[in-house]
Coordinates of C-alpha atoms in Angstrom, one line a residue:
X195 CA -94.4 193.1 -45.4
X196 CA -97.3 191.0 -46.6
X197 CA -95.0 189.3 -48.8
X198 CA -93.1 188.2 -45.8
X199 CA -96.1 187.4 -43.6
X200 CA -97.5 184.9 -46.4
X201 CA -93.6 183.5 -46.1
X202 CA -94.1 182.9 -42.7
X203 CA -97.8 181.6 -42.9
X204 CA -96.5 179.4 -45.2
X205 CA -93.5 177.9 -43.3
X206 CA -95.6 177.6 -40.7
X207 CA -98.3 175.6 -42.4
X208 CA -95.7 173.0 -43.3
X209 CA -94.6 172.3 -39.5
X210 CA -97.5 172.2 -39.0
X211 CA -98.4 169.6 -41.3
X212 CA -95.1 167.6 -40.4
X213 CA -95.8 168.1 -36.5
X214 CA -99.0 166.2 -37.0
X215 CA -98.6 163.5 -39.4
X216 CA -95.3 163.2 -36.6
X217 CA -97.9 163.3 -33.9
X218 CA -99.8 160.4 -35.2
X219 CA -96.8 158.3 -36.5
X220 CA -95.8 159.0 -32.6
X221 CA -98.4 157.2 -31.1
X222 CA -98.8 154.7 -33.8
X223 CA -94.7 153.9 -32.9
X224 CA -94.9 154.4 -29.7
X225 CA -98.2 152.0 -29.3
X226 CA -96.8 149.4 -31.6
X227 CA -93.1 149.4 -29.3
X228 CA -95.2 149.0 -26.3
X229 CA -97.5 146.2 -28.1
X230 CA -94.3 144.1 -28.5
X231 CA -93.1 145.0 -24.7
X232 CA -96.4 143.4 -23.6
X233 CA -95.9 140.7 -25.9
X234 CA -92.9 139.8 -24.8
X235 CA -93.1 140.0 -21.6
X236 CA -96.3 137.8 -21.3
X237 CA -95.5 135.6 -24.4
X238 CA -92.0 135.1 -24.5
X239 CA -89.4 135.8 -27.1
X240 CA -90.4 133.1 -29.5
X241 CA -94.2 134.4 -29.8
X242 CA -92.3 137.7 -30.5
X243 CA -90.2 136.6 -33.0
X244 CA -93.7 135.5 -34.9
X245 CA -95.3 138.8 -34.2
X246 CA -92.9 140.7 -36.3
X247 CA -92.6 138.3 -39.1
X248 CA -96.3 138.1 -39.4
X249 CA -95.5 142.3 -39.3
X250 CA -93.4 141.9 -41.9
X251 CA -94.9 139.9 -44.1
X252 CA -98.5 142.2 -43.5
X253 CA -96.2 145.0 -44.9
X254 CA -94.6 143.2 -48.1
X255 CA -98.0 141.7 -49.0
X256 CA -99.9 144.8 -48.7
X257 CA -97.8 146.4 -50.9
X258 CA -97.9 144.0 -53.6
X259 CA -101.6 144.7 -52.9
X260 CA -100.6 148.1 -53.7
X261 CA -99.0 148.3 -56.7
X262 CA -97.9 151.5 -56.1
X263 CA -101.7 152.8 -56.4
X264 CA -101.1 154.7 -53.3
X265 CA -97.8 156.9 -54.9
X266 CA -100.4 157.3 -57.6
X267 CA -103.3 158.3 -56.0
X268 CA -101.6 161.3 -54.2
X269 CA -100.0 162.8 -56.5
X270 CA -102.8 162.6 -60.0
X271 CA -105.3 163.9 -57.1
X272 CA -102.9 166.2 -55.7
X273 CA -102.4 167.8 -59.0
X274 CA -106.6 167.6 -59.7
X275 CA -106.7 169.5 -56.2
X276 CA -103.8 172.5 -57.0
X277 CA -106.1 173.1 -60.5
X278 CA -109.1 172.9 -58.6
X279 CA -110.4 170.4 -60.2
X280 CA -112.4 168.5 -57.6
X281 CA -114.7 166.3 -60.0
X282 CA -111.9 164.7 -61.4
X283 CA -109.8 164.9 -57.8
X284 CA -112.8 162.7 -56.1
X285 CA -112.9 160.2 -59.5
X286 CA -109.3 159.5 -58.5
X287 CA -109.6 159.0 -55.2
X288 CA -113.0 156.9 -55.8
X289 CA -111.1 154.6 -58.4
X290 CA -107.8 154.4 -56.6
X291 CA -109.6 153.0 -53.2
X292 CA -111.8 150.4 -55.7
X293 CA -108.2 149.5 -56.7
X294 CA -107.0 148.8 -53.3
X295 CA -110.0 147.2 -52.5
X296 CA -109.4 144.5 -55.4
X297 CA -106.1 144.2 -54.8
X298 CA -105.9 143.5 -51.0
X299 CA -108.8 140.7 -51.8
X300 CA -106.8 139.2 -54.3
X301 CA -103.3 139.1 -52.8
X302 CA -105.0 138.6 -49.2
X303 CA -107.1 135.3 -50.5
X304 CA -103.7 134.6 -52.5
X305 CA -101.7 134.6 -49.6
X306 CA -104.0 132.2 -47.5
X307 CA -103.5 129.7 -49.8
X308 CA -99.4 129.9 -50.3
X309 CA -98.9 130.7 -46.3
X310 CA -98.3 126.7 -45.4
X311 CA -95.9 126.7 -48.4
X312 CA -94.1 130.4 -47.6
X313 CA -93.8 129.3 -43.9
X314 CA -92.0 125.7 -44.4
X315 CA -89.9 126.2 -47.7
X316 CA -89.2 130.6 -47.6
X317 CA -88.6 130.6 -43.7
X318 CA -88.0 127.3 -42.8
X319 CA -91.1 127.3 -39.9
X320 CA -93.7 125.0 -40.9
X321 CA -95.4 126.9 -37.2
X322 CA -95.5 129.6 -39.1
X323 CA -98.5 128.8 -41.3
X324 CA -101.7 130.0 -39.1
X325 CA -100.1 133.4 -38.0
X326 CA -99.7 133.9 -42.0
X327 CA -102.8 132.7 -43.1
X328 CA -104.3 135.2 -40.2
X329 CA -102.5 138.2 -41.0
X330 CA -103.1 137.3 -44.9
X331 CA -106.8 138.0 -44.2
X332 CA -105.3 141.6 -42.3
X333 CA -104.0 142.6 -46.0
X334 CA -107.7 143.0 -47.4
X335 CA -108.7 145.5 -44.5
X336 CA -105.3 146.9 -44.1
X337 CA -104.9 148.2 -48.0
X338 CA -108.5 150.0 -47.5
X339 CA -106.8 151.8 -44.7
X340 CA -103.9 152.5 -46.9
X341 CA -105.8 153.9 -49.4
X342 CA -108.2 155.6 -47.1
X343 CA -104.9 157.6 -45.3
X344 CA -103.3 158.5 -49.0
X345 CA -107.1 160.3 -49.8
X346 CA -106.8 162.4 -47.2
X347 CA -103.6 163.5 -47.0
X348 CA -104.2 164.8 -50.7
X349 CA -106.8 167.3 -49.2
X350 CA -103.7 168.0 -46.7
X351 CA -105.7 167.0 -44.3
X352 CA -103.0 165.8 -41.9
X353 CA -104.6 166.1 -38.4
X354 CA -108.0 163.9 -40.0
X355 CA -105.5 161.1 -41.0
X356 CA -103.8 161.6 -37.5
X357 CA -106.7 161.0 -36.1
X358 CA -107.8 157.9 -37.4
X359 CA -104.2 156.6 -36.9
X360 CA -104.7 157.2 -33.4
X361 CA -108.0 155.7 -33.0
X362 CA -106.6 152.1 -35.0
X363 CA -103.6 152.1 -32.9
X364 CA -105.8 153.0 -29.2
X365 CA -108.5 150.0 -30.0
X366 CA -105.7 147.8 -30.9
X367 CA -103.7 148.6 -27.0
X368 CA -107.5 148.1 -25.7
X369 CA -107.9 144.5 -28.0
X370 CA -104.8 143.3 -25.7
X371 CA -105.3 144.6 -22.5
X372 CA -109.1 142.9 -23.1
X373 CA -107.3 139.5 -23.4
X374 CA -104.6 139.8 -21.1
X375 CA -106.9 141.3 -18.5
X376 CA -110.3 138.7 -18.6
X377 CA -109.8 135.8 -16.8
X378 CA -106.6 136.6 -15.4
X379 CA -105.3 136.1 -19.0
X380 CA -106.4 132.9 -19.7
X381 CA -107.8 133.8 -23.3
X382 CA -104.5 136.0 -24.2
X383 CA -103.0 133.7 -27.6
X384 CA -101.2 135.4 -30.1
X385 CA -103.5 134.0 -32.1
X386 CA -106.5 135.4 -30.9
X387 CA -104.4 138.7 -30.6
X388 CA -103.6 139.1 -33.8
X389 CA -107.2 138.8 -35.3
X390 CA -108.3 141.5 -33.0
X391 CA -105.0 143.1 -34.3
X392 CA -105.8 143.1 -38.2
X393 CA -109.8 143.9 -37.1
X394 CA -109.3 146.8 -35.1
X395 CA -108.9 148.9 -38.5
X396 CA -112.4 148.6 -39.2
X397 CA -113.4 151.3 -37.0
X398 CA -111.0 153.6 -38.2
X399 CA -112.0 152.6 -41.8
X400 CA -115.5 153.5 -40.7
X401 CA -114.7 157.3 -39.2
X402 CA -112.7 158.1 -42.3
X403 CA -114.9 157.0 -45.2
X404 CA -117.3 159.5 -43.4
X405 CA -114.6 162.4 -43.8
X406 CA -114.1 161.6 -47.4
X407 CA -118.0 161.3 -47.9
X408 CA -117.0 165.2 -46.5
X409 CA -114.6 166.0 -48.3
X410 CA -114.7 164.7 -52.1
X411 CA -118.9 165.7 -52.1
X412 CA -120.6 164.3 -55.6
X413 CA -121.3 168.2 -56.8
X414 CA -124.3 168.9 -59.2
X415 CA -123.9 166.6 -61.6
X416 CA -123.7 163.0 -60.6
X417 CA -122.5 161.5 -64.4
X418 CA -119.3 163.0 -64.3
X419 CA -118.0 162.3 -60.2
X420 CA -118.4 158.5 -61.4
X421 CA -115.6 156.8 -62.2
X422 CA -114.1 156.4 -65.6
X423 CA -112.3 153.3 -67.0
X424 CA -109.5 155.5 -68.2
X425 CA -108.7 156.6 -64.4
X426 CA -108.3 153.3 -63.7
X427 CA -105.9 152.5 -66.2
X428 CA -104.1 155.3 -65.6
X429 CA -103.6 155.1 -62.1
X430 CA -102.2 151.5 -62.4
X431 CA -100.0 152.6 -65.8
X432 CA -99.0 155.9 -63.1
X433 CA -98.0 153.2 -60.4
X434 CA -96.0 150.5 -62.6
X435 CA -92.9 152.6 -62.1
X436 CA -93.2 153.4 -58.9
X437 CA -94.3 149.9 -57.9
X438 CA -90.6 148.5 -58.8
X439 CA -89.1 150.7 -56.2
X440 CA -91.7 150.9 -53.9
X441 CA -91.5 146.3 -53.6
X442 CA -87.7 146.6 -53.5
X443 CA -87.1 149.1 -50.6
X444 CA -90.1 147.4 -48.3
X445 CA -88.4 144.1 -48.8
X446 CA -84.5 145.6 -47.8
X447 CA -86.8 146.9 -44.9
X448 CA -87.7 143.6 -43.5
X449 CA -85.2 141.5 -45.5
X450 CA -83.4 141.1 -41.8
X451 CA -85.9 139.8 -39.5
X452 CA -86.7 137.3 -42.9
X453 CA -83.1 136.1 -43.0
X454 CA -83.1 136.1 -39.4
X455 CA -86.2 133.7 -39.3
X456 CA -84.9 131.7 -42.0
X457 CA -81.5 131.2 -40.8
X458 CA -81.7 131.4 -37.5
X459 CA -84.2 130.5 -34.2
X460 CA -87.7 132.5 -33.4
X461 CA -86.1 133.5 -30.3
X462 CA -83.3 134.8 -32.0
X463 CA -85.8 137.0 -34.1
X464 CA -87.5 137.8 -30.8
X465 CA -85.1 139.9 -29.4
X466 CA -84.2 141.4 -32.7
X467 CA -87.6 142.5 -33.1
X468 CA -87.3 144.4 -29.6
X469 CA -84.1 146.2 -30.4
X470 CA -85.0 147.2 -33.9
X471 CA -88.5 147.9 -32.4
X472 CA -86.7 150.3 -30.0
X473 CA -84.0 152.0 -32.9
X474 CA -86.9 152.3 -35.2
X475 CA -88.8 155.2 -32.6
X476 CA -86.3 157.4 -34.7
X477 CA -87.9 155.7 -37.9
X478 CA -91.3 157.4 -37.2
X479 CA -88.8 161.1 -38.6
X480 CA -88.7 159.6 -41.8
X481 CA -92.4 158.5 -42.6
X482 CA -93.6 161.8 -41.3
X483 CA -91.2 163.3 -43.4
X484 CA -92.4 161.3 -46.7
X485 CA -95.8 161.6 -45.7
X486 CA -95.8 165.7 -45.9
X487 CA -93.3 165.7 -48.7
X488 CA -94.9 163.6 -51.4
X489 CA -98.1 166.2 -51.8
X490 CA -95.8 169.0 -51.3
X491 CA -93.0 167.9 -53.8
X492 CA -94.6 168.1 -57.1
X493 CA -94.9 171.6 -56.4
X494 CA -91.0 171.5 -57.6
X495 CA -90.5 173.0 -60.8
X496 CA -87.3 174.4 -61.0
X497 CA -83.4 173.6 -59.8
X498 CA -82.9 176.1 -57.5
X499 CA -85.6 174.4 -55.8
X500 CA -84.3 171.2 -55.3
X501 CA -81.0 172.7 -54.2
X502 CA -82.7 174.2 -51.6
X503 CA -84.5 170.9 -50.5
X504 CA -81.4 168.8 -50.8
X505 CA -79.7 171.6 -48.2
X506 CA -82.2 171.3 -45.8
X507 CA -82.1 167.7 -46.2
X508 CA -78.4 168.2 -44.4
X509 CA -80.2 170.2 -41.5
X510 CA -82.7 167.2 -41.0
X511 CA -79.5 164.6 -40.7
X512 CA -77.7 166.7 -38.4
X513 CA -80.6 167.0 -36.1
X514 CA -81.4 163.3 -36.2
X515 CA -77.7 162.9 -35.9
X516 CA -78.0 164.1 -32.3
X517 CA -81.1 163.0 -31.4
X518 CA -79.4 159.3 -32.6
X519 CA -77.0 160.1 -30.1
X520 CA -79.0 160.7 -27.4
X521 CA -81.3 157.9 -28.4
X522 CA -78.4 155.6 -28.2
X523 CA -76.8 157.0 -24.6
X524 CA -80.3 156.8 -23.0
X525 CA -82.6 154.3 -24.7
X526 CA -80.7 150.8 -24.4
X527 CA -82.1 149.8 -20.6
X528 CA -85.4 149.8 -22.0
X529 CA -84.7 146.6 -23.5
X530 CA -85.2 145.7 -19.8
X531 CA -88.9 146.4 -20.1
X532 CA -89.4 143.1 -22.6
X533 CA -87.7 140.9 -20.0
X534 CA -84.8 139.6 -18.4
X535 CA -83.9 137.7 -21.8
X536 CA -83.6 140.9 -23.5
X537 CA -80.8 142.1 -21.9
X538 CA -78.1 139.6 -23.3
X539 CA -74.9 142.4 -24.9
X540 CA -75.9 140.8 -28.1
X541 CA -79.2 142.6 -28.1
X542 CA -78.1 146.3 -27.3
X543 CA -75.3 145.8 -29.7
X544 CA -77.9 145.3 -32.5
X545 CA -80.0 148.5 -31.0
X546 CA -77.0 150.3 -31.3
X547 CA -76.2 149.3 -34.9
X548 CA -80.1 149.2 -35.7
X549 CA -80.3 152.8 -34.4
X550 CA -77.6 153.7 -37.4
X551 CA -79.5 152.3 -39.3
X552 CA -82.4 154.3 -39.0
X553 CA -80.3 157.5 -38.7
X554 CA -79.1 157.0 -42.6
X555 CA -83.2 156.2 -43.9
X556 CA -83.7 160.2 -43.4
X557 CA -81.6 161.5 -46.7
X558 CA -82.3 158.3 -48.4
X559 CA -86.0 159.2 -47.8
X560 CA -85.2 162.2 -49.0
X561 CA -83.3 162.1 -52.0
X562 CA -85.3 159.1 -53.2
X563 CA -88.9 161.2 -52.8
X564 CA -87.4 164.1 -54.6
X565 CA -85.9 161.4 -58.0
X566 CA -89.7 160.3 -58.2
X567 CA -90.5 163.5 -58.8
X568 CA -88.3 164.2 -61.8
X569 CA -89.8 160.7 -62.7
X570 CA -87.0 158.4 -62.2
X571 CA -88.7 155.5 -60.5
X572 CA -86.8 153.2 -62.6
X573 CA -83.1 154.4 -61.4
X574 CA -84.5 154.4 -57.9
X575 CA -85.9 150.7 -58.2
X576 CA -82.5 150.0 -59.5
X577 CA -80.7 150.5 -56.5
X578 CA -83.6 149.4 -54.4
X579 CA -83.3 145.9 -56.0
X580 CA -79.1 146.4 -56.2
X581 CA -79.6 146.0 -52.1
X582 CA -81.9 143.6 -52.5
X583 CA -79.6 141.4 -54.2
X584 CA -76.4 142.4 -51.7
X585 CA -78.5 141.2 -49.1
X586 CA -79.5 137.9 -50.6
X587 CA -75.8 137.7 -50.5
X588 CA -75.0 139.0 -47.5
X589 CA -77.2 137.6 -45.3
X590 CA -76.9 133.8 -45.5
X591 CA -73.1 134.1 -44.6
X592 CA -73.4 136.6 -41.8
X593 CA -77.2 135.2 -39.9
X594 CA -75.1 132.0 -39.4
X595 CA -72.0 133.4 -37.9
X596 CA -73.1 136.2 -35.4
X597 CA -77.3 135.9 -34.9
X598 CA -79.0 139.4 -34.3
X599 CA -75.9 141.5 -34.3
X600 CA -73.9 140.7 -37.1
X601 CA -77.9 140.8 -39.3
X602 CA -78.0 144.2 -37.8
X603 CA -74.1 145.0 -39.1
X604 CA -75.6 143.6 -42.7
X605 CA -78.5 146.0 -42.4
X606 CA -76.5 149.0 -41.6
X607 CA -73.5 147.9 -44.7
X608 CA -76.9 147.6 -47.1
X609 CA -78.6 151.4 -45.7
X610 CA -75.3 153.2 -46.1
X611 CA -74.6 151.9 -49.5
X612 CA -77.8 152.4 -50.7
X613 CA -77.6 156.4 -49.2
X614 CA -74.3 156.7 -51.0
X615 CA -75.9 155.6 -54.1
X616 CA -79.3 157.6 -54.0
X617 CA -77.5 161.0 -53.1
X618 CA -74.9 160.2 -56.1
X619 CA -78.1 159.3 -58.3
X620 CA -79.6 163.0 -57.6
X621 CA -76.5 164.5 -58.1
X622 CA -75.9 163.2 -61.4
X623 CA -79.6 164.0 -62.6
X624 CA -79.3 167.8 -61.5
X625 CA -76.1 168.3 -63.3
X626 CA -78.0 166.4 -66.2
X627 CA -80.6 169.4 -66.1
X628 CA -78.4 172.1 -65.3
X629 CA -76.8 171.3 -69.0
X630 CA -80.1 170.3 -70.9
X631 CA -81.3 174.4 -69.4
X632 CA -77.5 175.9 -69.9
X633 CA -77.9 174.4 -73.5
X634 CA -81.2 175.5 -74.4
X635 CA -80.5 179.4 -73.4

């Protein structure tokens, strides 16, 4: 009986962990969807289109700023934590947010300076170059933040990072409504915007440094909670692998909206953004997902237990499987809510196809979380960067021929190979150790 109370406590402890980091990944979704409904409306397709480029180069930047230090981070602390080691669990944590520091200074001052050149030679919009050089300086505050997010979730403290999640994304929804509100709107730029956009993480950063000042306390003795050179080095020599994959998948992530820019009009990207903005509400599953699985998974020691992971992996695509379904049959006329221009076929085609898309991220997620754990970051950077090149393929012929929707039928070909591959990756490296452990009895 106790046995299966402590089952159940258990069980319960991880919905409950998933249910929050969910919660917060909610809002953060939900805010950012209706960010770009406002922004559209008031700004117009083309100051949209720019919006989630400067998104989605914030997001590749920051994790070459990363360097996978974040992968790292949770999972030497993690381990520090379940040994109960705390001294050397807050040196990690201390080291790893100096690393993040560094690097989103470097790569942020880095970027100011290439912007002009990314903007007229990468993407072919020499416009571009202020929004860049603006959300360049957002990578320096925005890897803190990173960082800051990865420390807590080590101490599985899920609600605390929720928290803080929803405090960025609620000053940010305030930072607009400031500008479109004052003056009847005459201040509301997207330039002025987006610096409010890329400062509101400040506050947030503020609030959660106190809870790690909490949480990772110096102890008795002050020598040893410093921070040694050889954590440093081994949280970057941790992260190289890691890193590969990590740069690979981010850029498939955005590698339409970029080939989109590059090949096609900022309007164009404009309402791509909204109906991949709208597909990707089922995208929020899959972070959560990662989020709660990364601390929990290198608790997997044995085969039987990623059997059992990879089967309920099946339950989670079959219940996203409907609730794609359902996305699909009811979410389309929100398009509406960005404008009148948003309603084109074209546009809910690519929601449709965008929404597939999403759906087949959730056992790629997955399978891909659970490789890193038997520590095969290479294989999974492999086919990250197999994608990659399909897409660099792929995309010039398509963007040209059929805009948003045949970028979002590219997107979808590149997400269901790369699942294919993934799942067949996993099952070759279980069979792998089911012979090395057969052999060795």
């Amino acid at each position: 009986m106790q046995v299966f109370t402590r089952l159940r406590s258990a069980q319960f402890a991880h919905i409950l962990d998933f249910a929050l980091v969910l919660g917060g990944t909610a809002f953060a979704t939900g805010t950012g969807f209706l960010l770009k409904v406002l922004i559209g409306r008031n700004l117009g397709p083309g100051q949209l289109g720019t919006f989630g480029i400067c998104f989605a180069f914030l997001t590749i930047v920051s994790m070459l700023a990363d360097l996978g230090v974040r992968y790292s981070l949770v999972n030497l602390a993690s381990r520090a934590v379940s040994q109960e080691n705390f001294t050397r669990a807050r040196r990690l944590v201390a080291a790893g947010m100096l690393l993040k520091l560094v690097g989103g200074m470097l790569v942020a001052f880095t970027g100011w300076l290439l912007a002009p050149a990314i903007a007229e030679h990468v993407l072919n919009k020499p416009q571009l170059t202020p929004f860049l050089q603006i959300t360049a300086v957002g990578v320096a505050v925005w890897s803190l933040w990173d960082g800051l997010e990865g420390a807590l979730h080590v101490r599985q403290k899920f609600s605390w990072g929720a928290g803080c999640r929803i405090t960025l994304e609620m000053l940010r929804l305030v930072a607009f409504a400031g500008l479109w509100g004052y003056a009847q709107g005459e201040y509301l730029t997207l330039d002025r915007f987006m610096w409010l956009y890329f400062a509101t993480p400040l506050a947030a950063l503020a609030i959660g440094f106190a809870m790690l000042k909490k949480l990772y306390s110096r102890g008795p003795n002050p020598t040893e909670a410093r921070v040694k050179r050889e954590e440093l080095v081994e949280l970057v020599v941790f992260s190289r692998g890691i890193f590969f994959y990590r740069s690979a998948s981010v850029i498939l992530l955005f590698m339409d909206s970029l080939m989109l820019t590059r090949y096609g009009e900022l309007e164009q990207v404009g309402l791509f953004e909204a109906a991949k903005g709208l597909a990707f509400a089922l995208l929020l599953v899959s972070e959560s997902l990662q989020q709660v699985l990364l601390p929990k998974v290198n608790q997997i020691k044995t085969i039987r237990q990623i059997k059992d992971l990879v089967k309920k992996s099946g339950r989670y695509f079959a219940v996203l499987f409907v609730s794609a379904a359902i996305w699909m049959a009811v979410a389309a006329p929100f398009l509406g809510l960005f404008g009148e221009r948003f309603t084109e076929p074209g546009v809910g085609t690519a929601f449709y196809l965008m929404v597939m898309v999403t759906l087949f991220t959730i056992p790629s997620t997955i399978w891909s979380t659970v490789l890193l754990t038997l520590d095969q970051p290479l294989t999974l950077g492999c086919i990250a960067t197999g994608q990659v090149i399909l897409g660099l393929i792929l995309y010039p012929i398509a963007v040209p021929m059929g805009g948003p929707v045949a970028t979002a039928a590219t997107a979808l070909t590149l997400q269901i190979i790369g699942c294919l591959v993934y799942g067949g990756a996993l099952y070759l490296e279980v069979k792998k150790r089911e012979r090395s452990e057969a052999e060795s009895v």
